[in-house]
Coordinates of C-alpha atoms in Angstrom, one line a residue:
M1 CA 141.9 110.8 109.0
F2 CA 140.8 107.3 108.0
T3 CA 143.3 105.2 109.9
G4 CA 143.8 107.3 113.0
D5 CA 142.3 106.5 116.4
Q6 CA 139.0 108.1 115.4
G7 CA 139.0 107.1 111.8
P8 CA 136.7 104.6 110.2
L9 CA 139.7 102.4 109.2
R10 CA 141.2 102.3 112.7
G11 CA 142.6 98.9 113.6
I12 CA 142.4 97.6 110.0
S13 CA 145.6 96.5 108.3
I14 CA 145.7 97.9 104.7
E15 CA 148.2 97.6 101.9
C16 CA 147.0 100.2 99.5
G17 CA 147.6 104.0 99.2
G18 CA 145.5 106.6 100.7
F19 CA 142.4 108.1 99.2
A20 CA 140.0 111.1 99.7
Y21 CA 136.2 110.8 99.7
L22 CA 134.7 114.2 99.1
H23 CA 131.1 113.1 99.9
N24 CA 129.5 116.5 99.4
A25 CA 131.4 117.4 96.2
T26 CA 130.6 116.6 92.6
D27 CA 133.1 115.6 89.8
D28 CA 132.6 119.0 88.1
S29 CA 133.1 121.0 91.3
V30 CA 136.5 119.5 91.9
R31 CA 137.6 118.8 88.3
P32 CA 141.2 120.2 88.9
L33 CA 141.8 117.4 91.4
L34 CA 140.6 114.7 89.0
D35 CA 142.5 115.7 85.9
T36 CA 145.5 113.7 84.6
L37 CA 147.9 116.5 85.4
A38 CA 146.5 117.2 88.9
P39 CA 149.1 118.0 91.5
T40 CA 148.0 114.9 93.5
G41 CA 149.8 112.7 90.9
A42 CA 148.8 110.0 88.4
Y43 CA 148.0 107.4 91.1
E44 CA 145.7 109.5 93.3
R45 CA 142.4 108.2 94.6
V46 CA 139.9 111.0 94.9
Y47 CA 136.2 110.1 95.0
T48 CA 133.2 112.4 95.0
R49 CA 129.4 111.9 95.5
D50 CA 129.3 111.1 91.8
S51 CA 131.8 108.3 92.0
R52 CA 130.6 106.6 95.2
D53 CA 129.9 103.4 93.4
L54 CA 133.6 103.4 92.2
L55 CA 134.8 103.9 95.7
L56 CA 132.8 100.9 96.9
A57 CA 134.1 98.8 94.0
D58 CA 137.7 99.8 94.8
L59 CA 137.3 99.1 98.5
R60 CA 135.9 95.6 97.7
E61 CA 138.8 95.0 95.3
N62 CA 141.4 96.0 97.8
F63 CA 140.0 94.2 100.8
T64 CA 141.5 90.7 101.3
E65 CA 139.0 87.9 100.8
E66 CA 139.8 86.5 104.3
G67 CA 137.9 88.4 106.9
A68 CA 136.7 91.0 104.3
A69 CA 133.1 90.9 105.3
S70 CA 133.9 91.7 108.9
E71 CA 136.2 94.6 107.9
A72 CA 133.8 95.9 105.3
E73 CA 130.9 95.8 107.9
Q74 CA 133.1 97.7 110.4
L75 CA 133.8 100.4 107.8
L76 CA 130.1 100.7 107.0
R77 CA 129.2 101.1 110.6
L78 CA 131.9 103.6 111.4
M79 CA 131.0 105.7 108.4
N80 CA 127.3 105.7 109.7
L81 CA 126.1 103.8 106.7
R82 CA 124.5 101.2 109.0
N83 CA 121.5 102.6 110.9
T84 CA 120.3 101.3 114.2
P85 CA 117.1 99.2 113.5
L86 CA 114.0 101.1 114.6
L87 CA 112.9 98.6 117.3
D88 CA 116.4 98.4 118.7
A89 CA 116.5 102.2 119.2
M90 CA 113.2 102.1 121.0
I91 CA 114.3 99.2 123.2
R92 CA 117.5 101.1 124.3
S93 CA 115.6 104.2 125.2
R94 CA 112.3 102.6 126.2
G95 CA 110.6 105.2 124.1
E96 CA 111.9 108.1 126.3
D97 CA 114.0 111.2 125.6
T98 CA 116.1 111.1 122.5
V99 CA 115.1 107.9 120.7
F100 CA 116.9 108.2 117.3
T101 CA 119.9 110.0 115.8
L102 CA 118.0 111.7 113.0
R103 CA 120.1 112.5 109.9
G104 CA 119.9 114.8 106.9
Q105 CA 116.3 115.2 105.7
Q106 CA 115.0 113.5 108.7
K107 CA 116.5 116.1 111.0
R108 CA 115.2 119.0 108.9
V109 CA 111.7 117.6 108.7
A110 CA 111.5 117.1 112.5
A111 CA 112.9 120.6 113.2
S112 CA 110.3 122.1 110.8
V113 CA 107.5 120.3 112.6
R114 CA 108.7 121.4 116.0
Q115 CA 109.1 125.0 114.9
R116 CA 105.6 125.2 113.5
A117 CA 104.3 123.4 116.6
A118 CA 105.7 126.2 118.8
A119 CA 103.7 128.8 116.8
V120 CA 100.5 126.7 116.9
L121 CA 100.7 125.2 120.4
G122 CA 103.0 127.4 122.3
H123 CA 104.4 125.8 125.5
P124 CA 102.1 124.1 128.0
D125 CA 103.4 126.2 130.9
Q126 CA 103.1 129.6 129.2
S127 CA 100.8 132.1 130.9
V128 CA 99.0 133.3 127.8
A129 CA 97.2 130.6 125.9
L130 CA 97.3 130.7 122.1
P131 CA 94.0 130.7 120.2
D132 CA 92.4 127.3 120.1
D133 CA 91.7 127.6 116.3
G134 CA 95.4 127.4 115.5
R135 CA 95.9 124.4 113.3
A136 CA 98.6 122.7 111.3
V137 CA 98.9 119.6 109.0
F138 CA 102.1 118.1 107.9
I139 CA 102.4 115.4 105.2
V140 CA 105.7 113.5 105.1
T141 CA 106.2 111.0 102.2
G142 CA 109.1 108.7 101.5
G143 CA 109.8 105.2 100.3
A144 CA 110.4 102.1 102.4
G145 CA 113.3 102.7 104.8
T146 CA 113.6 106.4 104.5
G147 CA 112.9 106.9 108.2
K148 CA 109.3 107.9 108.4
S149 CA 108.6 106.0 111.5
A150 CA 111.9 107.1 113.1
V151 CA 110.9 110.7 112.6
G152 CA 107.4 110.1 113.9
L153 CA 108.5 108.2 117.0
Q154 CA 111.2 110.9 117.7
L155 CA 108.6 113.6 117.4
R156 CA 106.2 111.8 119.7
A157 CA 109.0 111.6 122.4
D158 CA 109.9 115.3 121.9
F159 CA 106.3 116.5 122.2
E160 CA 105.6 114.3 125.2
A161 CA 108.8 115.5 126.9
A162 CA 107.6 119.1 126.3
G163 CA 104.4 118.5 128.1
H164 CA 102.0 118.3 125.1
R165 CA 99.1 115.9 124.8
V166 CA 100.3 113.6 122.0
K167 CA 99.4 110.2 120.5
Y168 CA 101.0 108.1 117.9
A169 CA 98.5 106.3 115.7
S170 CA 99.0 103.6 113.1
G171 CA 96.9 101.4 110.8
S172 CA 99.2 98.4 111.4
R173 CA 98.4 96.0 114.2
A174 CA 101.7 94.1 113.5
F175 CA 103.8 97.3 114.0
N176 CA 102.0 98.3 117.1
G177 CA 102.1 94.8 118.5
A178 CA 105.9 94.5 117.9
L179 CA 106.5 97.9 119.4
K180 CA 104.6 97.1 122.6
E181 CA 106.2 93.7 122.9
Q182 CA 109.8 94.9 122.3
V183 CA 109.8 98.1 124.3
G184 CA 108.0 96.5 127.3
Y185 CA 105.1 98.9 127.7
T186 CA 102.3 97.8 130.1
E187 CA 98.8 97.9 128.5
K188 CA 98.1 101.2 130.3
E189 CA 101.4 102.8 129.2
F190 CA 100.8 101.7 125.6
R191 CA 97.2 103.0 125.4
K192 CA 98.4 106.3 126.8
R193 CA 100.9 106.8 124.0
F194 CA 99.7 104.7 121.0
A195 CA 96.4 104.1 119.2
Y196 CA 94.9 102.9 115.9
F197 CA 93.2 105.1 113.3
S198 CA 89.9 103.5 114.3
H199 CA 90.1 104.9 117.8
F200 CA 89.1 108.4 116.8
V201 CA 85.5 108.0 115.6
T202 CA 84.6 110.1 118.7
P203 CA 87.1 113.1 119.1
P204 CA 89.0 113.0 122.4
E205 CA 88.1 115.5 125.1
P206 CA 90.0 117.6 125.4
R207 CA 91.3 117.6 121.9
L208 CA 94.9 116.3 121.5
D209 CA 97.7 118.8 120.9
V210 CA 99.4 116.5 118.4
L211 CA 98.4 113.3 116.6
I212 CA 101.1 111.5 114.6
C213 CA 99.7 109.2 112.0
D214 CA 102.1 106.6 110.7
E215 CA 101.4 104.2 107.7
A216 CA 98.8 106.8 106.6
H217 CA 98.6 105.1 103.2
R218 CA 96.5 102.5 105.1
L219 CA 93.7 105.0 105.8
R220 CA 90.2 103.6 105.0
E221 CA 87.3 105.5 103.5
R222 CA 85.7 105.4 106.9
T223 CA 86.1 103.5 110.1
I224 CA 84.2 100.2 110.2
D225 CA 84.0 98.5 113.6
M226 CA 85.4 95.0 113.4
Y227 CA 82.2 93.7 115.1
R228 CA 80.0 95.8 112.9
R229 CA 78.7 97.9 115.8
E230 CA 77.2 101.0 114.2
E231 CA 77.9 103.2 117.2
K232 CA 81.6 102.4 116.9
S233 CA 81.8 103.0 113.2
G234 CA 82.6 106.3 111.6
K235 CA 80.1 108.7 110.1
Q236 CA 82.6 110.6 108.0
P237 CA 85.8 109.8 106.1
Q238 CA 88.5 108.4 108.4
V239 CA 90.9 111.2 107.5
D240 CA 88.4 113.7 108.9
D241 CA 88.2 111.7 112.2
L242 CA 92.0 112.1 112.6
L243 CA 92.0 115.8 111.7
D244 CA 89.2 116.5 114.2
A245 CA 91.2 114.7 117.0
S246 CA 94.1 117.2 117.3
R247 CA 95.3 120.7 116.6
L248 CA 98.5 119.6 114.9
T249 CA 98.4 116.4 112.7
V250 CA 101.4 114.8 111.1
F251 CA 100.8 112.1 108.4
F252 CA 103.6 109.7 107.3
L253 CA 102.9 107.7 104.1
D254 CA 104.2 105.8 101.1
E255 CA 101.6 105.4 98.4
S256 CA 103.6 102.5 96.9
Q257 CA 102.9 100.5 100.1
S258 CA 99.1 100.5 99.7
V259 CA 98.3 96.8 99.3
R260 CA 94.5 96.7 99.5
P261 CA 91.8 98.3 97.3
K262 CA 90.1 99.9 100.4
E263 CA 93.3 101.6 101.6
V264 CA 92.7 105.1 100.3
G265 CA 95.5 107.2 102.0
T266 CA 97.1 109.5 99.5
V267 CA 98.7 112.9 99.5
S268 CA 95.8 114.4 97.5
L269 CA 93.2 112.9 99.9
I270 CA 94.9 114.4 103.0
E271 CA 95.6 117.7 101.3
G272 CA 91.9 118.0 100.2
A273 CA 90.6 117.3 103.7
A274 CA 93.0 119.8 105.3
R275 CA 92.1 122.6 102.8
A276 CA 88.4 121.9 103.4
R277 CA 89.2 123.0 107.0
G278 CA 91.0 126.1 105.9
I279 CA 94.4 124.6 106.6
T280 CA 97.3 124.7 104.1
P281 CA 99.2 121.5 104.6
L282 CA 103.0 121.4 104.4
H283 CA 104.5 118.5 102.4
Y284 CA 108.0 117.1 103.0
R285 CA 109.7 114.3 101.1
L286 CA 112.3 111.9 102.6
R287 CA 114.6 110.4 99.9
E288 CA 117.7 109.2 101.7
E289 CA 117.6 105.4 102.2
W290 CA 118.4 104.0 105.7
R291 CA 116.9 100.5 105.5
C292 CA 118.2 97.8 103.1
G293 CA 121.7 98.7 104.2
G294 CA 121.2 102.3 103.2
S295 CA 121.3 101.1 99.5
D296 CA 119.4 103.4 97.2
A297 CA 120.5 101.2 94.4
Y298 CA 118.7 98.2 95.9
I299 CA 115.4 100.1 96.3
R300 CA 115.6 101.3 92.7
W301 CA 116.4 97.7 91.6
V302 CA 113.4 96.3 93.4
R303 CA 111.1 98.8 91.8
A304 CA 112.5 98.2 88.4
V305 CA 112.3 94.4 88.7
L306 CA 108.6 94.6 89.8
G307 CA 107.8 97.0 87.1
I308 CA 106.8 99.8 89.5
E309 CA 109.1 102.3 87.8
A310 CA 111.5 102.3 84.9
G311 CA 115.1 101.3 85.6
T312 CA 117.7 98.7 85.1
T313 CA 116.8 95.2 86.3
E314 CA 120.4 94.0 86.4
W315 CA 121.6 94.0 90.0
T316 CA 125.1 95.4 90.6
P317 CA 126.3 94.6 94.1
D318 CA 127.1 97.8 96.0
G319 CA 128.5 96.5 99.2
L320 CA 125.5 97.7 101.2
M321 CA 122.8 95.2 100.4
H322 CA 123.2 91.5 99.5
V323 CA 120.8 89.7 97.2
E324 CA 120.7 86.0 96.1
V325 CA 118.2 83.6 94.6
A326 CA 117.7 80.2 96.3
D327 CA 117.2 77.1 94.1
S328 CA 114.4 75.7 96.3
P329 CA 112.2 76.6 99.3
E330 CA 114.4 74.2 101.4
E331 CA 117.5 76.1 100.5
L332 CA 115.8 79.4 101.3
E333 CA 114.7 78.1 104.7
H334 CA 118.1 76.7 105.4
I335 CA 119.7 80.1 104.8
I336 CA 117.2 82.0 106.9
R337 CA 117.3 79.5 109.8
T338 CA 121.1 79.4 109.8
E339 CA 121.2 83.2 110.2
A340 CA 118.4 83.2 112.9
E341 CA 120.1 80.5 114.9
A342 CA 123.5 82.3 114.7
G343 CA 121.9 85.4 116.2
A344 CA 120.6 87.6 113.4
T345 CA 117.0 88.7 113.0
A346 CA 115.5 86.7 110.1
R347 CA 112.1 85.8 108.7
M348 CA 110.4 84.0 105.8
V349 CA 107.5 85.8 104.0
A350 CA 105.2 85.2 101.0
D351 CA 102.2 86.8 99.3
F352 CA 98.8 85.1 99.6
C353 CA 99.2 82.3 97.1
W354 CA 97.8 79.6 99.3
P355 CA 94.6 79.3 101.3
W356 CA 94.8 80.3 105.0
T357 CA 93.2 77.7 107.3
E358 CA 91.7 78.8 110.6
P359 CA 93.5 77.2 113.6
V360 CA 92.1 73.8 114.4
G361 CA 90.9 73.6 118.0
K362 CA 90.5 76.3 120.6
G363 CA 92.7 78.5 122.8
K364 CA 96.4 77.6 123.3
A365 CA 95.8 74.0 122.2
A366 CA 94.8 75.2 118.7
R367 CA 96.9 73.8 115.9
L368 CA 98.0 75.4 112.6
E369 CA 97.6 73.7 109.2
A370 CA 100.7 73.7 106.9
D371 CA 99.0 75.7 104.2
V372 CA 102.0 76.9 102.3
R373 CA 102.9 73.9 100.2
I374 CA 105.6 73.7 97.5
G375 CA 106.2 70.2 96.5
D376 CA 107.1 68.2 99.6
W377 CA 107.9 71.4 101.5
H378 CA 105.0 72.4 103.8
R379 CA 104.9 75.2 106.3
P380 CA 102.1 77.1 108.1
W381 CA 101.2 80.8 107.8
N382 CA 101.7 82.9 110.9
A383 CA 98.8 82.5 113.3
K384 CA 95.6 84.5 112.7
S385 CA 94.8 84.6 116.4
D386 CA 95.7 87.2 119.0
S387 CA 96.8 84.5 121.5
F388 CA 99.4 81.8 121.5
C389 CA 98.7 78.5 119.7
E390 CA 100.1 75.0 119.9
D391 CA 100.7 75.2 123.7
G392 CA 102.8 78.4 123.4
A393 CA 104.9 77.2 120.4
V394 CA 103.2 79.6 117.9
P395 CA 103.1 83.3 118.8
P396 CA 100.1 85.6 118.1
S397 CA 100.1 87.4 114.7
T398 CA 100.8 90.8 116.4
I399 CA 104.2 89.7 117.7
W400 CA 105.1 87.0 115.0
S401 CA 107.7 89.4 113.7
V402 CA 109.7 89.6 116.9
H403 CA 109.0 86.4 118.8
P404 CA 111.7 83.7 118.3
F405 CA 109.2 81.0 117.5
G406 CA 108.0 83.1 114.5
I407 CA 110.8 81.6 112.5
N408 CA 108.7 78.5 112.2
Q409 CA 105.8 80.2 110.3
I410 CA 105.6 82.1 107.0
G411 CA 104.7 85.8 107.4
C412 CA 102.6 87.9 105.0
V413 CA 102.5 91.5 103.9
Y414 CA 100.1 92.4 106.8
T415 CA 102.4 91.0 109.5
A416 CA 105.6 92.3 107.9
Q417 CA 104.7 95.9 106.9
G418 CA 106.6 98.6 108.8
L419 CA 109.1 96.0 110.2
E420 CA 112.6 94.9 109.3
W421 CA 115.0 92.0 109.9
D422 CA 118.7 91.5 109.1
W423 CA 117.8 88.7 106.6
C424 CA 114.5 88.2 104.8
G425 CA 113.5 85.2 102.6
V426 CA 110.8 86.2 100.1
I427 CA 108.8 83.5 98.3
L428 CA 107.2 84.8 95.1
G429 CA 104.1 82.8 94.4
D430 CA 101.9 82.3 91.3
D431 CA 99.9 85.5 91.7
M432 CA 102.6 87.4 89.8
V433 CA 104.6 85.5 87.1
R434 CA 107.0 86.5 84.4
R435 CA 106.0 85.8 80.8
G436 CA 108.4 87.1 78.3
D437 CA 109.1 90.8 79.0
R438 CA 106.0 91.4 81.2
W439 CA 104.3 90.4 84.4
V440 CA 101.1 88.4 84.4
Y441 CA 98.8 88.6 87.4
R442 CA 96.6 85.6 88.4
K443 CA 93.8 84.8 90.8
G444 CA 93.7 81.3 92.3
Q445 CA 91.0 78.8 92.9
W446 CA 90.8 76.2 95.6
Y447 CA 89.1 72.9 96.4
E448 CA 88.4 71.1 99.6
D449 CA 90.7 68.2 100.5
P450 CA 88.1 65.4 101.4
E451 CA 90.5 63.8 104.0
A452 CA 92.0 66.8 105.7
K453 CA 88.8 68.9 105.3
V454 CA 90.9 72.0 104.4
K455 CA 91.3 74.1 101.3
R456 CA 94.0 73.3 98.8
V457 CA 95.3 75.0 95.6
K458 CA 93.3 74.0 92.5
V459 CA 94.5 76.8 90.2
P460 CA 97.6 78.7 91.3
G461 CA 97.3 82.4 91.9
S462 CA 96.2 84.9 94.6
F463 CA 94.0 83.8 97.4
D464 CA 93.7 87.2 99.0
M465 CA 90.0 87.7 99.0
K466 CA 90.4 91.4 100.0
L467 CA 91.9 92.0 96.5
R468 CA 88.7 90.9 94.9
E469 CA 86.6 93.6 96.7
T470 CA 87.1 96.1 93.9
T471 CA 84.5 98.3 92.2
G472 CA 84.3 99.8 88.8
S473 CA 84.9 98.3 85.4
K474 CA 86.6 95.0 84.9
E475 CA 89.6 96.7 83.4
D476 CA 89.9 99.0 86.4
S477 CA 89.5 96.1 88.8
E478 CA 92.2 94.1 87.1
E479 CA 94.6 97.0 87.2
E480 CA 93.8 97.6 90.9
F481 CA 94.5 93.9 91.6
A482 CA 97.8 94.1 89.7
R483 CA 98.8 97.3 91.6
C484 CA 98.1 95.7 95.0
V485 CA 100.1 92.6 94.2
R486 CA 103.1 94.6 92.9
H487 CA 103.0 96.7 96.0
A488 CA 102.8 93.7 98.3
Y489 CA 106.0 92.3 96.8
H490 CA 107.6 95.7 97.0
V491 CA 106.9 95.7 100.8
L492 CA 108.1 92.1 101.2
M493 CA 111.3 92.7 99.2
T494 CA 112.2 95.8 101.3
R495 CA 112.0 94.3 104.8
A496 CA 115.7 93.3 105.1
S497 CA 118.5 95.5 106.4
R498 CA 121.4 93.3 105.1
A499 CA 120.3 90.5 102.8
T500 CA 117.2 89.4 100.8
V501 CA 116.9 85.8 99.6
L502 CA 114.4 85.2 96.7
Y503 CA 112.7 82.1 95.4
S504 CA 109.8 81.8 92.9
T505 CA 107.4 78.9 92.7
D506 CA 107.1 79.6 88.9
E507 CA 110.0 78.2 86.8
E508 CA 110.0 81.1 84.2
T509 CA 109.9 83.7 87.0
Q510 CA 112.7 81.9 88.8
D511 CA 114.8 82.1 85.7
Y512 CA 114.0 85.8 85.4
L513 CA 115.1 86.5 89.0
K514 CA 118.3 84.6 88.4
A515 CA 119.0 86.6 85.3
C516 CA 118.4 89.9 87.2
V517 CA 120.5 89.0 90.2
G518 CA 123.3 87.4 88.1
N519 CA 126.1 85.3 89.6
V520 CA 126.6 86.2 93.2
Q521 CA 130.2 87.1 93.7
I522 CA 130.4 86.6 97.4
H523 CA 134.2 87.3 97.7
G524 CA 134.0 87.3 101.5
L525 CA 131.3 90.0 101.6
R526 CA 128.2 88.0 102.3
P527 CA 126.8 89.6 105.4
T528 CA 126.3 86.4 107.5
W529 CA 126.2 86.8 111.2
E530 CA 129.5 85.1 111.6
N531 CA 131.1 87.5 109.2
L532 CA 130.1 90.5 111.2
P533 CA 132.6 92.2 113.5
A534 CA 132.3 91.2 117.1
E535 CA 130.7 94.5 118.2
A536 CA 127.9 94.0 115.7
R537 CA 127.0 90.5 116.9
V538 CA 124.6 91.7 119.6
P539 CA 121.5 89.6 120.3
H540 CA 118.2 91.5 120.0
R541 CA 116.7 91.7 123.5
P542 CA 113.4 93.4 124.4
S543 CA 113.2 95.8 127.3
P544 CA 112.6 94.1 130.7
K545 CA 108.9 93.3 131.3
T546 CA 107.2 95.7 133.6
K547 CA 104.7 94.7 136.2
G548 CA 101.4 93.8 134.6
N549 CA 103.0 92.3 131.5
D550 CA 103.1 88.5 131.4
T551 CA 106.0 86.7 129.8
A552 CA 104.8 84.0 127.4
P553 CA 106.9 80.9 126.6
G554 CA 110.1 81.7 124.7
Q555 CA 109.9 85.4 125.1
E556 CA 112.9 85.9 127.4
L557 CA 115.2 86.3 124.4
L558 CA 113.9 87.6 121.1
F559 CA 116.2 86.4 118.3

């Protein structure tokens, strides 16, 4: 079963006895097989869903150190514990037909939405039209990496293939920009399929059949035009704009990824707006983890470390996700660059703990200031602009996450949210520092460097001005500030699919992180690019550019 031609251990030389993994069973349900006097004998190896951690530990113990990472990775891939990255799946299909292999809860949620859609929308070719007042609202919640976007993009492809008028909306410019860049849509193709929440101030005519709203936790109270044009700004809550735009609306959200005070998207908000229209919303929860190596343990650990929920802060390696703490920003950068140059996807990110200088100069000749400064280590933030800077050496913010030259800048929560890389280096700044057994949240102050004419750190802390736009009492404002900072680090620490490298600028926080992670027992299992099996070392390439899409410098090979 495991070592045969179709088994997950095919081609691997092993020197230990056989074992059985009863992945749908519990210890209690198969107790006779686990007892000392079981007919399988005293040296049997039977594992259930309850003893999955023990299975992983035994596999690690019985793999030889030489080449173990490659063999372990092959096993994880063949057992479907490694999911295809979202953008890779879109590239391979160019957004058409079957985009993703949905699994478990993902498959059930998608099937339920399609079933309800058939009752509400019917089929575009049917001779008898259904009443136009048929409406449906779905709310799908789930943590980072549970597959919300995968389900949403698959549903978009399914509805489009069925002939329905459907659009996929998001509140994230970075996600939409990466999607457009990687899949290779022309501007016309992209606008036909994708939109932003702010595009529905005026309902489309005719009304859409389906509107899929991803990252719905980023909903605003109402749409405010970026140029402050009143005719382009919303007159009602933004959630109402979206509900008015279609007959069937699907919202995907994770309230723990709301990182600004003015992001108001919650389950209760959407439910209230739907019921006000006489619609009873259907709520689904995705719990199975597919990012971060599919490691539920890692997600729980991150939330416990950040104080988002109770749990153990001691990291126990599970063979799915790798964590380590760098001793310096130089070491963190060396690790990330080494992986990127070898062929992995990799990025460095941080929260807003340094000022962010506007590019100096105009157009492509504009230069970035190295704002992120830790001792003698200085690096720039990703570009704010929507065009290339430094003669094409710095990509626009919308494609920083996927352009090869993005490795030279530090990303933030707004350019990282909704995206993932194999390796992610996370710099924890002085906006959230550990003091004793609690976290302390701090706001920074700046001064102007008289020589460079730019802002520098005077008092360490947060420089995100958006987090200071809170209302209410001082106590409520401080709690909202702390919540947003916690959530920002939660987003940043859950962007990796294989390994997260941490570093804190604060000595006491650095000690806390090292205590939580413990001694990293690599034992050949560090998921570096060179340790992956040959079939997994495939460079990430975008879809070929279609006519009308210009290729900027360095975009021929992404990562």
